[in-house]
XYZ file of C-alpha atoms in Angstrom:
150
model
C 2.258 29.369 -16.803
C 1.058 32.051 -14.328
C -0.279 31.275 -11.179
C -3.906 31.642 -10.064
C -5.794 32.239 -7.055
C -8.640 29.991 -6.778
C -11.382 30.981 -3.842
C -13.332 28.760 -2.042
C -16.221 32.136 -1.671
C -19.429 30.875 -0.451
C -18.019 30.676 2.837
C -15.394 33.039 2.863
C -15.140 36.202 5.466
C -15.631 39.490 4.212
C -12.476 40.769 5.470
C -10.228 38.360 3.434
C -11.913 38.970 0.517
C -11.737 42.448 0.479
C -7.731 41.723 0.995
C -7.714 39.741 -2.233
C -9.415 42.598 -3.857
C -6.904 44.623 -3.520
C -4.325 42.179 -4.111
C -4.760 40.480 -7.053
C -4.923 44.328 -8.951
C -2.307 44.566 -6.957
C 0.089 42.100 -8.078
C -1.123 40.879 -11.654
C -2.256 38.309 -10.380
C -5.978 36.543 -11.329
C -7.817 35.619 -8.632
C -11.290 33.961 -8.964
C -14.250 33.664 -6.625
C -16.364 30.735 -6.767
C -19.690 30.524 -5.262
C -23.564 28.621 -5.538
C -24.653 32.510 -4.538
C -24.269 35.566 -6.463
C -21.073 37.861 -4.803
C -20.092 40.925 -6.061
C -16.165 41.442 -7.164
C -14.973 45.097 -8.127
C -14.223 45.677 -11.812
C -10.766 44.434 -12.253
C -9.551 42.414 -15.456
C -6.750 40.531 -11.966
C -11.078 39.470 -10.660
C -13.460 37.344 -11.550
C -16.594 34.771 -10.765
C -17.648 31.841 -11.184
C -21.273 31.382 -10.127
C -22.193 27.443 -10.081
C -25.450 25.831 -9.520
C -26.739 25.643 -5.682
C -25.814 22.238 -4.249
C -22.938 19.553 -1.997
C -19.671 20.267 -3.100
C -20.759 22.052 -6.506
C -18.087 24.459 -5.929
C -15.898 22.546 -4.682
C -16.443 20.707 -7.856
C -15.236 23.441 -9.751
C -12.279 24.634 -8.216
C -11.058 20.722 -8.193
C -11.665 20.380 -12.489
C -9.462 24.251 -12.703
C -6.602 24.242 -10.224
C -3.336 23.776 -11.631
C 0.204 22.381 -10.212
C 1.137 25.210 -7.910
C -2.161 27.297 -7.937
C -3.110 28.649 -4.386
C -6.762 27.534 -3.302
C -8.253 29.350 -0.860
C -10.523 27.905 1.630
C -11.564 26.178 5.335
C -12.784 23.350 4.216
C -10.664 20.177 4.641
C -12.289 17.851 2.066
C -11.821 20.218 -0.812
C -7.874 21.153 0.289
C -7.320 17.753 0.324
C -8.191 17.204 -2.979
C -6.193 20.075 -4.942
C -3.397 19.105 -2.565
C -3.371 16.209 -4.693
C -3.203 18.519 -7.314
C -0.471 19.792 -6.484
C -1.982 23.023 -5.635
C -0.922 24.715 -2.286
C -4.103 25.811 -0.030
C -3.860 28.240 2.816
C -7.169 28.934 5.268
C -9.096 32.217 5.836
C -7.012 32.714 9.032
C -3.940 32.359 7.223
C -3.387 28.098 8.339
C -1.246 26.551 4.929
C -3.268 23.355 5.008
C -0.449 20.850 3.508
C 0.204 17.592 2.184
C 2.386 17.177 5.793
C -0.604 17.822 8.523
C -3.771 17.556 6.048
C -4.205 13.667 6.914
C -4.540 14.592 10.757
C -7.462 17.952 9.364
C -9.653 15.291 8.011
C -9.044 12.867 10.666
C -10.488 15.881 13.272
C -12.896 16.823 10.741
C -14.706 13.093 10.579
C -14.110 12.935 14.458
C -16.690 16.000 14.572
C -18.959 14.628 12.286
C -19.403 11.777 14.324
C -19.525 13.782 17.430
C -22.284 15.939 15.815
C -24.240 13.204 14.129
C -24.459 11.612 17.909
C -25.972 14.782 19.301
C -23.047 16.390 20.552
C -23.591 20.451 20.503
C -20.466 21.855 18.774
C -20.009 25.729 18.116
C -18.636 26.920 14.596
C -15.591 28.468 14.632
C -14.259 31.953 16.458
C -14.995 35.432 14.705
C -11.855 36.264 12.720
C -9.566 37.747 14.658
C -7.024 41.059 13.615
C -4.371 38.621 14.022
C -5.635 36.276 12.144
C -6.208 38.622 8.784
C -3.386 39.238 9.575
C -1.379 36.511 9.616
C -3.629 36.023 6.025
C -2.508 38.888 4.498
C 1.424 37.987 5.290
C 1.235 34.263 3.906
C -0.863 35.496 0.928
C 1.937 38.792 0.837
C 5.416 36.010 0.991
C 2.714 32.985 -1.841
C 2.580 36.321 -4.502
C 6.505 36.824 -4.426
C 7.413 33.423 -4.464
C 4.448 32.934 -7.585
C 5.959 36.783 -9.292
């Protein structure tokens, strides 16, 4: 069975989507963009989109339901990453960081700690804008996955 790439497209940066738009057809690998809003995907038999209803974790649940062993999921959503890793999928963030069985627990702990801080009124900032180095790290990680999968 051929592997697929699943993209948590609601929060995926445009620069990363553009890399994926080129990579799917080039590598003849199916890439599915899952979002709760309409997104444009260039016409290609290798690129598809699924628009789900608006709602908390609806897109995440769709990815979890459809992902298979050894598929790749692109997300920065830590709980989603945890669920798909448990199903045998591989995960990489839009910043090119692999999330694995070995590092997902610490990421969940950090996420929960930050949620607690925000709930207590501490102002936290979001992640910085995607740097050129991070874009390149993502592209390199994607290329390694595609070379291994092909």
